[in-house]
Coordinates of N, CA, C and O in Angstrom, one line a residue:
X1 N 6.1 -72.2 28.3 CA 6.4 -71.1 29.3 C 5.4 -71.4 30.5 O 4.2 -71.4 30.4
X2 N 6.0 -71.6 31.4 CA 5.3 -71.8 32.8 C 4.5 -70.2 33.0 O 5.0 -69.2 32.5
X3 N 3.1 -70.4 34.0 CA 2.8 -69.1 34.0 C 3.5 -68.0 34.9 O 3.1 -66.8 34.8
X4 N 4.2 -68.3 35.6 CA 5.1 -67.3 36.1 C 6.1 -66.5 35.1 O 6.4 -65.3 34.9
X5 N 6.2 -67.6 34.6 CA 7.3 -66.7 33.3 C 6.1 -65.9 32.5 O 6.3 -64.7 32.5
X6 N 5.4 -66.3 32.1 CA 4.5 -65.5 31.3 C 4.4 -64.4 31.7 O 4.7 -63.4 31.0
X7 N 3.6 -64.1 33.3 CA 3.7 -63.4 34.0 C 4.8 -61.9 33.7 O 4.5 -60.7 33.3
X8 N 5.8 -62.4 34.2 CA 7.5 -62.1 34.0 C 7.1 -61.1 32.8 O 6.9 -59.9 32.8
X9 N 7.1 -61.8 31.8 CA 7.1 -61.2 30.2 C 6.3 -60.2 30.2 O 6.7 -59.0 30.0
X10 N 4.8 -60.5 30.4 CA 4.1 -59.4 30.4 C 4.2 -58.2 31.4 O 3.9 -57.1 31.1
X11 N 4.7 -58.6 32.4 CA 5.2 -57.5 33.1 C 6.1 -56.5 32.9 O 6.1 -55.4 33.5
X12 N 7.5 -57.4 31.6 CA 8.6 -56.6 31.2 C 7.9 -55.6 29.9 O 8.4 -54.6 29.5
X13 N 6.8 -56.2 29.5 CA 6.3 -55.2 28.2 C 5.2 -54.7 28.3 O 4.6 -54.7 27.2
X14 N 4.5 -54.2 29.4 CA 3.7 -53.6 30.3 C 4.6 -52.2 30.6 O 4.1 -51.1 30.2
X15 N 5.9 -52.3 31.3 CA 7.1 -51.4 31.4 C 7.3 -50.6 30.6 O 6.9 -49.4 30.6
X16 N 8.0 -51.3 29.6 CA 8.0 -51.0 28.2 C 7.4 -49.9 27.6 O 7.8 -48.7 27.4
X17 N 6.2 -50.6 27.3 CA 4.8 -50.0 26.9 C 4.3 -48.8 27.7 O 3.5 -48.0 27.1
X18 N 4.6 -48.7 29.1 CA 4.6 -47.2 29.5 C 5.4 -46.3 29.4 O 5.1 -45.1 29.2
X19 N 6.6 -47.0 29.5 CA 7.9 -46.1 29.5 C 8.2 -45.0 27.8 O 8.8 -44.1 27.4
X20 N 7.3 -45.9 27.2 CA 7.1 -45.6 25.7 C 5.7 -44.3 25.6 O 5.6 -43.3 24.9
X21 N 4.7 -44.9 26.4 CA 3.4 -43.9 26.2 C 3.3 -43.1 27.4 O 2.9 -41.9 27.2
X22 N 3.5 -43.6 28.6 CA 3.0 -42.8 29.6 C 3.7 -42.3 31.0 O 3.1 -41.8 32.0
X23 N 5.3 -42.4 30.9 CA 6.1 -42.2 31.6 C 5.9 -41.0 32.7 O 6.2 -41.0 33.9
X24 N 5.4 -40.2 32.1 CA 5.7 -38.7 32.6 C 3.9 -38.2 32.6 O 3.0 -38.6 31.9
X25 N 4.1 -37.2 33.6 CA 3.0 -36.8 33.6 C 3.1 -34.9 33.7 O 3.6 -34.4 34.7
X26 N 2.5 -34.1 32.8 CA 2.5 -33.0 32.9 C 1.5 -32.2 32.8 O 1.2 -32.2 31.6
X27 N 0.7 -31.4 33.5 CA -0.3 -30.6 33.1 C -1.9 -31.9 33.2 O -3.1 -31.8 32.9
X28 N -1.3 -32.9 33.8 CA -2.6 -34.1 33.8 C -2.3 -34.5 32.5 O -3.3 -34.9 32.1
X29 N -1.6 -34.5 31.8 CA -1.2 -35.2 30.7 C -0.1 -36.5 30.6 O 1.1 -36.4 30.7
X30 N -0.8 -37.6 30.6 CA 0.8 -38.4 30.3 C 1.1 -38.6 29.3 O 0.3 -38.2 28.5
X31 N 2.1 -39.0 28.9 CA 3.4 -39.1 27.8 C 4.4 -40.3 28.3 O 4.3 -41.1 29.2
X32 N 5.4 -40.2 27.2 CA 6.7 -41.2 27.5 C 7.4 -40.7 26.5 O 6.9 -39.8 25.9
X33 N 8.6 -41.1 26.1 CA 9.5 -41.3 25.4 C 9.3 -41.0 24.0 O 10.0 -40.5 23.1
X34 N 8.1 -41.5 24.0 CA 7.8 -41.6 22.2 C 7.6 -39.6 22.4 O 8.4 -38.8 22.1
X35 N 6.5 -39.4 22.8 CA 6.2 -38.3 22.1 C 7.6 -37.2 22.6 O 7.8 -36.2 21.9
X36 N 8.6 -37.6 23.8 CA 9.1 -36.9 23.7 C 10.6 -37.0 22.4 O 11.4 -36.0 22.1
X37 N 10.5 -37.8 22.0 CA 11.4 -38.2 20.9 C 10.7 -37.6 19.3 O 11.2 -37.3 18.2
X38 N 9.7 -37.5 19.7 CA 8.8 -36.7 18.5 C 9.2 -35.5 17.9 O 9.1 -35.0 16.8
X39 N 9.6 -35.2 18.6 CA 10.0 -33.4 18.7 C 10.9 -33.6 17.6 O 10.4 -33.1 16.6
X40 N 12.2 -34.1 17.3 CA 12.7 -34.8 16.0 C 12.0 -35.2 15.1 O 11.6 -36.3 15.1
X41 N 11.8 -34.5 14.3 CA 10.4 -35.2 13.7 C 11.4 -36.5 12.4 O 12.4 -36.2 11.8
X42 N 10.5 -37.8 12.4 CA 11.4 -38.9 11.6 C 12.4 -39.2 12.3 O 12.2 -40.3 12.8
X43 N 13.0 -38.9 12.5 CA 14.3 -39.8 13.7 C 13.7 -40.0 14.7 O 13.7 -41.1 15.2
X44 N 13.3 -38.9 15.1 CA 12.7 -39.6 16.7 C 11.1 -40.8 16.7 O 10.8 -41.5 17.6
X45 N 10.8 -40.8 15.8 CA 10.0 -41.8 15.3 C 10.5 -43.3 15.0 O 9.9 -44.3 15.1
X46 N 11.8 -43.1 14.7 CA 12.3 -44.0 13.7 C 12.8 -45.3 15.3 O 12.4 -46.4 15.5
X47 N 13.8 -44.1 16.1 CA 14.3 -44.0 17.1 C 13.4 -45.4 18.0 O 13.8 -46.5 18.3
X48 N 12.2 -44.8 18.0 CA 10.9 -45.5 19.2 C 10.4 -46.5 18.6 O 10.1 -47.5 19.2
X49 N 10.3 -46.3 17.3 CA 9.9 -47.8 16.6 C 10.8 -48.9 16.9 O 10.4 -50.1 17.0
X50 N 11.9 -48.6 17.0 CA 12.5 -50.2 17.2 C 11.8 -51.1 18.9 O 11.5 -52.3 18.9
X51 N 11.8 -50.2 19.7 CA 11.6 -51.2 20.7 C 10.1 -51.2 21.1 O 9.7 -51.5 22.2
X52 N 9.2 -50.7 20.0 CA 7.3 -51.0 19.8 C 7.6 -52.2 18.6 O 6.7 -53.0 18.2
X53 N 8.7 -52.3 18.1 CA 8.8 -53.6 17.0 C 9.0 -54.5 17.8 O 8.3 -55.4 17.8
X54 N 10.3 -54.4 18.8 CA 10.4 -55.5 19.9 C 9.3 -56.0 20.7 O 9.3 -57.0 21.3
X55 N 8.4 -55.2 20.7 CA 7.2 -55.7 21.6 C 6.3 -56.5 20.7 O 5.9 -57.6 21.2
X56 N 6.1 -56.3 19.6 CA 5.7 -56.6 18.4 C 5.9 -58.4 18.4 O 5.2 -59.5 18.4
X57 N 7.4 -58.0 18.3 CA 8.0 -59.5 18.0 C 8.1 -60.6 19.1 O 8.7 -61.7 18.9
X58 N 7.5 -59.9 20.7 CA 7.7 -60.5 21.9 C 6.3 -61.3 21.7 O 6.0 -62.4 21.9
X59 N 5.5 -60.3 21.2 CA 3.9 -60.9 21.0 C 3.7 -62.3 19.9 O 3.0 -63.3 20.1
X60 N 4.5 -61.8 18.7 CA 4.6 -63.1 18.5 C 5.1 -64.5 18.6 O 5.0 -65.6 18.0
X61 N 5.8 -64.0 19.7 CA 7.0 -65.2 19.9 C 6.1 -65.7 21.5 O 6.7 -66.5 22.2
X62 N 4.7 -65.1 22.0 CA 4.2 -65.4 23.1 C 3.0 -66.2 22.3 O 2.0 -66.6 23.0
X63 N 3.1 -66.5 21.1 CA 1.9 -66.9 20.2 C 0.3 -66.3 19.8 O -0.8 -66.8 19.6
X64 N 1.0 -65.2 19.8 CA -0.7 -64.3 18.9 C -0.9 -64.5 17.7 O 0.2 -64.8 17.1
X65 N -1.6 -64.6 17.2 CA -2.4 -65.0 15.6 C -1.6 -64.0 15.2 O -1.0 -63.1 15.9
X66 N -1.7 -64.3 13.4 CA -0.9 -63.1 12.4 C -2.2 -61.9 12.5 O -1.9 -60.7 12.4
X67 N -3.3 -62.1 12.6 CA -4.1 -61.4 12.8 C -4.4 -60.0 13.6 O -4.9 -59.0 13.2
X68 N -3.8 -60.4 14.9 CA -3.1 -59.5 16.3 C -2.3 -58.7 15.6 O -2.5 -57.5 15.1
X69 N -1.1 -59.8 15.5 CA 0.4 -58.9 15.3 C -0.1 -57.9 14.4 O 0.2 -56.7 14.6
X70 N -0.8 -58.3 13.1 CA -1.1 -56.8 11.5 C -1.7 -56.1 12.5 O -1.7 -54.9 12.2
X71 N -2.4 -56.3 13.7 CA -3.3 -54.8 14.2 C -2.2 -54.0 15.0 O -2.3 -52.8 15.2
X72 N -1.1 -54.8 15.5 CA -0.3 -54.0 16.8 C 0.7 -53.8 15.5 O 1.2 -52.7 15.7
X73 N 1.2 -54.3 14.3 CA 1.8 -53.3 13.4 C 1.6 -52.2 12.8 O 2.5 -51.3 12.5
X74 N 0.0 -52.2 12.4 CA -0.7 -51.2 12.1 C -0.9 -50.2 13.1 O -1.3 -49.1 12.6
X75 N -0.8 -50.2 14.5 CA -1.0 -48.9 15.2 C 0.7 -48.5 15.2 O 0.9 -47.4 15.0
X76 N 1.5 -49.1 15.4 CA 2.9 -48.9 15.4 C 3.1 -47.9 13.5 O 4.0 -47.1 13.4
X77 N 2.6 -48.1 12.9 CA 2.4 -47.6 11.5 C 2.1 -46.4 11.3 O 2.8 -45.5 10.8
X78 N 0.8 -46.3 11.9 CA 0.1 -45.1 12.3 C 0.9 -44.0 12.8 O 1.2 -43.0 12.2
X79 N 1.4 -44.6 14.1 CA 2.2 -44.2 15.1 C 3.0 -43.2 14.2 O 2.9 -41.9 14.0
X80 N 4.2 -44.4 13.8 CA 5.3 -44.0 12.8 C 4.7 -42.5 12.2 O 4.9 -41.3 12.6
X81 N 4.0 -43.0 10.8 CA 3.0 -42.1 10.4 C 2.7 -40.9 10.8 O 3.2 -40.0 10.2
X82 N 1.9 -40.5 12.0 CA 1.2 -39.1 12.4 C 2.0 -38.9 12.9 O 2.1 -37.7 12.7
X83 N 3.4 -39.5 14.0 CA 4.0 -38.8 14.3 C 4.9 -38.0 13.5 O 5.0 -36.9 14.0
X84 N 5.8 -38.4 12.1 CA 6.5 -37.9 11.6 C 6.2 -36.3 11.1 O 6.9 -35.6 10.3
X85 N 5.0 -36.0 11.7 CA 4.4 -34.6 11.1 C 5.5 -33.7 12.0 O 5.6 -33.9 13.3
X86 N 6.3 -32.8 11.5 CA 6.7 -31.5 12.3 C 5.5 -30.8 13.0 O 4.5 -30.2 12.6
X87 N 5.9 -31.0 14.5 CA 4.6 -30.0 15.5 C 3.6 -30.6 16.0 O 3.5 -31.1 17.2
X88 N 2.8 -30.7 15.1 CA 1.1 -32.2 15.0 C 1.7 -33.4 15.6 O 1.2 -33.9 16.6
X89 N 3.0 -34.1 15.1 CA 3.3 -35.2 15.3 C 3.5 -35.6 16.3 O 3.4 -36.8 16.5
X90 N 3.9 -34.6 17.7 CA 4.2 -34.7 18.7 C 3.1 -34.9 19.5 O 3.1 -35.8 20.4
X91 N 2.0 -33.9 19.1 CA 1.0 -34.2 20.0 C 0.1 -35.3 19.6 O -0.8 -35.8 20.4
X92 N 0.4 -35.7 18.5 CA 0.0 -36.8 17.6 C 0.1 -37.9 18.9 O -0.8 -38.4 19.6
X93 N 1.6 -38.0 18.9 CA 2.4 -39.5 20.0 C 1.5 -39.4 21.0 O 0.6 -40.2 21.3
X94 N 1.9 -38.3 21.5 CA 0.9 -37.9 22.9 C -0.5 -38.8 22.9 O -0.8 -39.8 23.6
X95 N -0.8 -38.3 22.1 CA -2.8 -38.9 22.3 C -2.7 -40.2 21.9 O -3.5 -40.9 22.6
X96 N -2.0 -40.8 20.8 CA -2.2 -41.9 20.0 C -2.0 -43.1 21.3 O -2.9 -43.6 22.0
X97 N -0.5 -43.5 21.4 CA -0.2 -44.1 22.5 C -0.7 -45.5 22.1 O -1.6 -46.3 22.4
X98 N 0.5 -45.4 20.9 CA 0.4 -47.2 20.1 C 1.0 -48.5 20.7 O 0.8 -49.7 20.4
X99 N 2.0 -47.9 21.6 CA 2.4 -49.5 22.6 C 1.0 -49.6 23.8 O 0.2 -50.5 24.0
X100 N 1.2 -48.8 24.3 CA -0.1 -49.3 25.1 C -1.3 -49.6 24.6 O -1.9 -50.1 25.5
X101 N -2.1 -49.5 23.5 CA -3.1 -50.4 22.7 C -2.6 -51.5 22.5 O -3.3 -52.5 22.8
X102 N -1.0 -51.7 21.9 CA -0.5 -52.7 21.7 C -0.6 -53.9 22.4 O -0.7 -55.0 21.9
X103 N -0.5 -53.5 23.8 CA -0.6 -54.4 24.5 C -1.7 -54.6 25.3 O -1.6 -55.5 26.1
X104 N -2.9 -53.9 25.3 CA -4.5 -54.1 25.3 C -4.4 -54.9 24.5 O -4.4 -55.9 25.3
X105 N -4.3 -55.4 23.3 CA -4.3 -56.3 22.6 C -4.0 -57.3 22.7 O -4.7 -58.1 22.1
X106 N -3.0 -57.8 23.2 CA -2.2 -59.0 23.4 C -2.7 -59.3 24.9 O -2.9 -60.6 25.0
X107 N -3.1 -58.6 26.3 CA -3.4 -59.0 27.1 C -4.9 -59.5 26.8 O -5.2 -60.7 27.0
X108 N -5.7 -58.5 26.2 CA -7.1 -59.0 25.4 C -7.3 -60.7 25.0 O -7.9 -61.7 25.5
X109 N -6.3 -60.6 23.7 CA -5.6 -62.3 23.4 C -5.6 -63.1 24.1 O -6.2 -64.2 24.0
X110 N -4.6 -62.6 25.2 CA -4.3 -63.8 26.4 C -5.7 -64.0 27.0 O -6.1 -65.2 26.7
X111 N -6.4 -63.4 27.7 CA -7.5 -63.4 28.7 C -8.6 -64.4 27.7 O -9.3 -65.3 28.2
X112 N -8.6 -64.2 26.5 CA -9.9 -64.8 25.8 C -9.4 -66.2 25.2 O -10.2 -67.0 24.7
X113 N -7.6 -66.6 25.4 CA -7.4 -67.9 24.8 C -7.0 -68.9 26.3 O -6.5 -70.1 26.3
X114 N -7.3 -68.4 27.2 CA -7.5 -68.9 28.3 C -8.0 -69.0 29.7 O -7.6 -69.9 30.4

């Protein structure tokens, strides 16, 4: 991957990754998608994990150690996890905001293997 493309990539899951945690802003609170999908509690969980897995699998296909990936599965887990709570879970998404660590991570990665 030339670094423009790289670029490219990380910019498309940068998007992503807000549009998932921090889209919206209410009360000085941001949010996204996830916690508003929360309110479902388990489906709407289920719902948002697919495309914090695609980020998941973008990271590894950008070459992060297995090491990365179990930590950005493990907050996606969590995720899963605290949010499936009826009520809690919602504000759970809110605060947690596991694509965006996700991708602290992977930019983290990038910055220290080059």
């Amino acid at each position: 991957m030339t670094p423009a493309e790289w670029q490219r990539e990380l910019e498309r899951l940068d998007r992503l990754a807000r549009l998932l945690d921090a889209r919206f802003r209410l009360f000085g609170i941001r949010f996204g998608w996830d916690g508003i999908a929360s309110i479902v509690p388990g489906l709407g969980d289920a719902v948002t994990a697919l495309p914090a897995a695609w980020l998941i699998w973008r990271a590894h296909k950008l070459g992060l150690p297995g090491s990365v990936i179990l930590r950005m599965a493990a907050n996606c887990g969590i995720d899963f996890v605290g949010g499936s709570v009826p009520l809690l879970g919602t504000l759970f998404d809110v605060a947690f905001k596991s694509n965006l660590r996700n991708m602290a991570l992977l930019r983290r990665h990038l910055e220290e293997t080059r």
